[in-house]
PDB file of C-alpha atoms in Angstrom:
ATOM      1  CA  MET P   1     -48.942  76.989 -16.673  1.00  0.00           C
ATOM      2  CA  ALA P   2     -48.063  73.304 -16.350  1.00  0.00           C
ATOM      3  CA  VAL P   3     -50.168  70.778 -18.261  1.00  0.00           C
ATOM      4  CA  PHE P   4     -50.319  68.293 -15.354  1.00  0.00           C
ATOM      5  CA  THR P   5     -51.307  69.135 -11.785  1.00  0.00           C
ATOM      6  CA  ASP P   6     -48.937  68.256  -8.941  1.00  0.00           C
ATOM      7  CA  ALA P   7     -51.319  65.464  -7.877  1.00  0.00           C
ATOM      8  CA  GLU P   8     -51.390  64.075 -11.434  1.00  0.00           C
ATOM      9  CA  ILE P   9     -47.587  64.081 -11.666  1.00  0.00           C
ATOM     10  CA  ALA P  10     -47.322  62.234  -8.343  1.00  0.00           C
ATOM     11  CA  TYR P  11     -49.901  59.691  -9.527  1.00  0.00           C
ATOM     12  CA  LEU P  12     -48.268  59.195 -12.935  1.00  0.00           C
ATOM     13  CA  GLU P  13     -44.802  58.775 -11.413  1.00  0.00           C
ATOM     14  CA  ALA P  14     -46.176  56.034  -9.127  1.00  0.00           C
ATOM     15  CA  GLN P  15     -47.744  54.018 -11.964  1.00  0.00           C
ATOM     16  CA  PRO P  16     -45.705  51.455 -13.914  1.00  0.00           C
ATOM     17  CA  LEU P  17     -47.758  51.023 -17.109  1.00  0.00           C
ATOM     18  CA  ILE P  18     -49.526  52.997 -19.802  1.00  0.00           C
ATOM     19  CA  ARG P  19     -52.010  51.710 -22.380  1.00  0.00           C
ATOM     20  CA  ILE P  20     -51.531  53.371 -25.762  1.00  0.00           C
ATOM     21  CA  GLY P  21     -54.318  53.282 -28.339  1.00  0.00           C
ATOM     22  CA  SER P  22     -53.305  54.057 -31.911  1.00  0.00           C
ATOM     23  CA  VAL P  23     -54.875  53.758 -35.361  1.00  0.00           C
ATOM     24  CA  SER P  24     -53.289  52.753 -38.670  1.00  0.00           C
ATOM     25  CA  ALA P  25     -53.716  54.682 -41.912  1.00  0.00           C
ATOM     26  CA  SER P  26     -56.369  52.145 -42.939  1.00  0.00           C
ATOM     27  CA  GLY P  27     -58.300  52.559 -39.664  1.00  0.00           C
ATOM     28  CA  GLN P  28     -57.115  49.395 -37.885  1.00  0.00           C
ATOM     29  CA  THR P  29     -57.038  50.019 -34.122  1.00  0.00           C
ATOM     30  CA  ASP P  30     -54.387  48.761 -31.697  1.00  0.00           C
ATOM     31  CA  VAL P  31     -53.822  48.990 -27.953  1.00  0.00           C
ATOM     32  CA  SER P  32     -50.449  48.264 -26.414  1.00  0.00           C
ATOM     33  CA  VAL P  33     -49.125  48.262 -22.872  1.00  0.00           C
ATOM     34  CA  ALA P  34     -45.752  49.854 -22.121  1.00  0.00           C
ATOM     35  CA  THR P  35     -43.701  51.558 -19.461  1.00  0.00           C
ATOM     36  CA  PHE P  36     -43.659  55.354 -19.448  1.00  0.00           C
ATOM     37  CA  GLY P  37     -42.470  58.490 -17.723  1.00  0.00           C
ATOM     38  CA  VAL P  38     -43.376  62.153 -17.382  1.00  0.00           C
ATOM     39  CA  ASP P  39     -41.120  64.658 -19.162  1.00  0.00           C
ATOM     40  CA  GLY P  40     -42.330  68.191 -18.531  1.00  0.00           C
ATOM     41  CA  ASP P  41     -45.680  68.604 -20.258  1.00  0.00           C
ATOM     42  CA  THR P  42     -45.434  65.317 -22.170  1.00  0.00           C
ATOM     43  CA  LEU P  43     -45.433  61.575 -21.541  1.00  0.00           C
ATOM     44  CA  VAL P  44     -42.595  59.434 -22.916  1.00  0.00           C
ATOM     45  CA  SER P  45     -42.500  55.704 -23.538  1.00  0.00           C
ATOM     46  CA  GLY P  46     -39.616  53.627 -24.788  1.00  0.00           C
ATOM     47  CA  GLY P  47     -38.703  50.015 -24.962  1.00  0.00           C
ATOM     48  CA  PHE P  48     -36.650  47.518 -26.862  1.00  0.00           C
ATOM     49  CA  ALA P  49     -36.861  47.830 -30.670  1.00  0.00           C
ATOM     50  CA  ILE P  50     -40.015  49.962 -30.682  1.00  0.00           C
ATOM     51  CA  GLU P  51     -39.509  50.547 -34.402  1.00  0.00           C
ATOM     52  CA  LYS P  52     -40.762  46.955 -34.874  1.00  0.00           C
ATOM     53  CA  THR P  53     -44.050  47.569 -33.027  1.00  0.00           C
ATOM     54  CA  VAL P  54     -47.531  48.132 -34.429  1.00  0.00           C
ATOM     55  CA  ARG P  55     -47.780  51.483 -32.607  1.00  0.00           C
ATOM     56  CA  PHE P  56     -44.576  52.666 -34.331  1.00  0.00           C
ATOM     57  CA  LYS P  57     -45.977  51.790 -37.758  1.00  0.00           C
ATOM     58  CA  ASN P  58     -49.276  53.435 -36.835  1.00  0.00           C
ATOM     59  CA  VAL P  59     -47.738  56.689 -35.605  1.00  0.00           C
ATOM     60  CA  LEU P  60     -45.798  57.113 -38.857  1.00  0.00           C
ATOM     61  CA  SER P  61     -49.082  57.503 -40.738  1.00  0.00           C
ATOM     62  CA  ASN P  62     -51.415  58.702 -37.976  1.00  0.00           C
ATOM     63  CA  PRO P  63     -50.041  60.570 -34.930  1.00  0.00           C
ATOM     64  CA  ARG P  64     -53.412  60.636 -33.085  1.00  0.00           C
ATOM     65  CA  VAL P  65     -53.459  58.523 -29.898  1.00  0.00           C
ATOM     66  CA  SER P  66     -55.383  57.997 -26.685  1.00  0.00           C
ATOM     67  CA  VAL P  67     -53.683  56.730 -23.553  1.00  0.00           C
ATOM     68  CA  ILE P  68     -54.929  55.439 -20.208  1.00  0.00           C
ATOM     69  CA  ILE P  69     -53.159  55.017 -16.887  1.00  0.00           C
ATOM     70  CA  ASP P  70     -55.443  53.653 -14.155  1.00  0.00           C
ATOM     71  CA  ASP P  71     -55.678  51.568 -11.014  1.00  0.00           C
ATOM     72  CA  LEU P  72     -58.132  50.434  -8.363  1.00  0.00           C
ATOM     73  CA  PRO P  73     -56.533  51.022  -4.952  1.00  0.00           C
ATOM     74  CA  ILE P  74     -59.704  50.297  -2.955  1.00  0.00           C
ATOM     75  CA  THR P  75     -62.509  47.885  -3.845  1.00  0.00           C
ATOM     76  CA  ASP P  76     -64.809  48.516  -0.870  1.00  0.00           C
ATOM     77  CA  PRO P  77     -66.019  51.097  -1.565  1.00  0.00           C
ATOM     78  CA  TRP P  78     -65.204  50.839  -5.267  1.00  0.00           C
ATOM     79  CA  SER P  79     -62.732  53.726  -5.764  1.00  0.00           C
ATOM     80  CA  PRO P  80     -61.071  53.806  -9.189  1.00  0.00           C
ATOM     81  CA  ARG P  81     -58.386  56.323 -10.114  1.00  0.00           C
ATOM     82  CA  GLY P  82     -57.245  57.146 -13.571  1.00  0.00           C
ATOM     83  CA  PHE P  83     -55.780  59.444 -16.140  1.00  0.00           C
ATOM     84  CA  LYS P  84     -56.642  59.609 -19.849  1.00  0.00           C
ATOM     85  CA  VAL P  85     -55.044  61.687 -22.574  1.00  0.00           C
ATOM     86  CA  ARG P  86     -56.050  62.329 -26.161  1.00  0.00           C
ATOM     87  CA  GLY P  87     -53.308  63.899 -28.214  1.00  0.00           C
ATOM     88  CA  THR P  88     -50.461  63.240 -30.617  1.00  0.00           C
ATOM     89  CA  MET P  89     -47.498  60.903 -30.477  1.00  0.00           C
ATOM     90  CA  VAL P  90     -44.194  61.095 -32.307  1.00  0.00           C
ATOM     91  CA  ALA P  91     -41.271  58.691 -32.446  1.00  0.00           C
ATOM     92  CA  GLU P  92     -37.895  60.268 -31.704  1.00  0.00           C
ATOM     93  CA  GLU P  93     -34.318  59.214 -31.121  1.00  0.00           C
ATOM     94  CA  HIS P  94     -33.260  58.937 -27.497  1.00  0.00           C
ATOM     95  CA  ASP P  95     -30.029  57.574 -25.956  1.00  0.00           C
ATOM     96  CA  GLY P  96     -29.107  55.564 -29.052  1.00  0.00           C
ATOM     97  CA  GLY P  97     -32.604  54.107 -29.435  1.00  0.00           C
ATOM     98  CA  MET P  98     -36.125  55.303 -30.046  1.00  0.00           C
ATOM     99  CA  GLN P  99     -38.898  56.528 -27.784  1.00  0.00           C
ATOM    100  CA  PHE P 100     -42.392  57.913 -28.167  1.00  0.00           C
ATOM    101  CA  ARG P 101     -43.378  61.392 -26.971  1.00  0.00           C
ATOM    102  CA  ILE P 102     -47.070  61.974 -26.299  1.00  0.00           C
ATOM    103  CA  THR P 103     -48.335  65.552 -26.248  1.00  0.00           C
ATOM    104  CA  PRO P 104     -51.734  65.980 -24.543  1.00  0.00           C
ATOM    105  CA  GLU P 105     -54.545  67.948 -26.155  1.00  0.00           C
ATOM    106  CA  VAL P 106     -57.335  66.835 -23.801  1.00  0.00           C
ATOM    107  CA  ILE P 107     -56.859  65.380 -20.301  1.00  0.00           C
ATOM    108  CA  TRP P 108     -59.386  63.494 -18.178  1.00  0.00           C
ATOM    109  CA  SER P 109     -58.634  62.414 -14.625  1.00  0.00           C
ATOM    110  CA  TRP P 110     -60.663  60.853 -11.813  1.00  0.00           C
ATOM    111  CA  GLY P 111     -59.838  60.126  -8.204  1.00  0.00           C
ATOM    112  CA  ILE P 112     -56.517  61.978  -8.432  1.00  0.00           C
ATOM    113  CA  ASN P 113     -57.093  65.702  -7.912  1.00  0.00           C
ATOM    114  CA  THR P 114     -60.164  65.201  -5.734  1.00  0.00           C
ATOM    115  CA  LYS P 115     -60.059  62.462  -3.104  1.00  0.00           C
ATOM    116  CA  THR P 116     -63.459  60.874  -2.547  1.00  0.00           C
ATOM    117  CA  GLU P 117     -64.746  57.514  -1.420  1.00  0.00           C
ATOM    118  CA  GLY P 118     -66.668  55.606  -4.035  1.00  0.00           C
ATOM    119  CA  ILE P 119     -66.978  56.605  -7.678  1.00  0.00           C
ATOM    120  CA  PRO P 120     -65.050  59.869  -8.157  1.00  0.00           C
ATOM    121  CA  PRO P 121     -66.107  62.704 -10.430  1.00  0.00           C
ATOM    122  CA  MET P 122     -64.387  62.895 -13.816  1.00  0.00           C
ATOM    123  CA  GLU P 123     -62.479  66.082 -14.582  1.00  0.00           C
ATOM    124  CA  ARG P 124     -61.890  67.143 -18.192  1.00  0.00           C
ATOM    125  CA  ARG P 125     -59.746  69.941 -19.497  1.00  0.00           C
ATOM    126  CA  THR P 126     -58.394  71.044 -22.832  1.00  0.00           C
ATOM    127  CA  VAL P 127     -54.696  71.829 -22.966  1.00  0.00           C
ATOM    128  CA  PRO P 128     -54.000  75.291 -24.390  1.00  0.00           C
ATOM    129  CA  GLU P 129     -51.830  75.285 -27.512  1.00  0.00           C
ATOM    130  CA  ALA P 130     -48.248  76.321 -26.858  1.00  0.00           C
TER     131      ALA P 130
END
């Protein structure tokens, strides 16, 4: 069974940015904005010289992350859409550089799988271990 629904994949592929929350070994939090893509059951994010970023240093000592992808396509009525993942992130070599691979453990989504006007219900699901 796929981790993401077809509607979630379509939504994720249409969004340009991800917000990645990470934590250092000493407990210092950080949030960064980056581009991303969907690769099977994971999210990937690259960039220029990511090995110099705070999130790279954080993931070396603490692989736990939370990510958010969201937007507000309609403001009247207020109709937010979004996707949140809690899981793990690793840094890996890719095409001569580095990228991050985020593996979901818990997924929340709203306004994606169920189309409603106004504030959508939040869906939560735990991803079965592979």
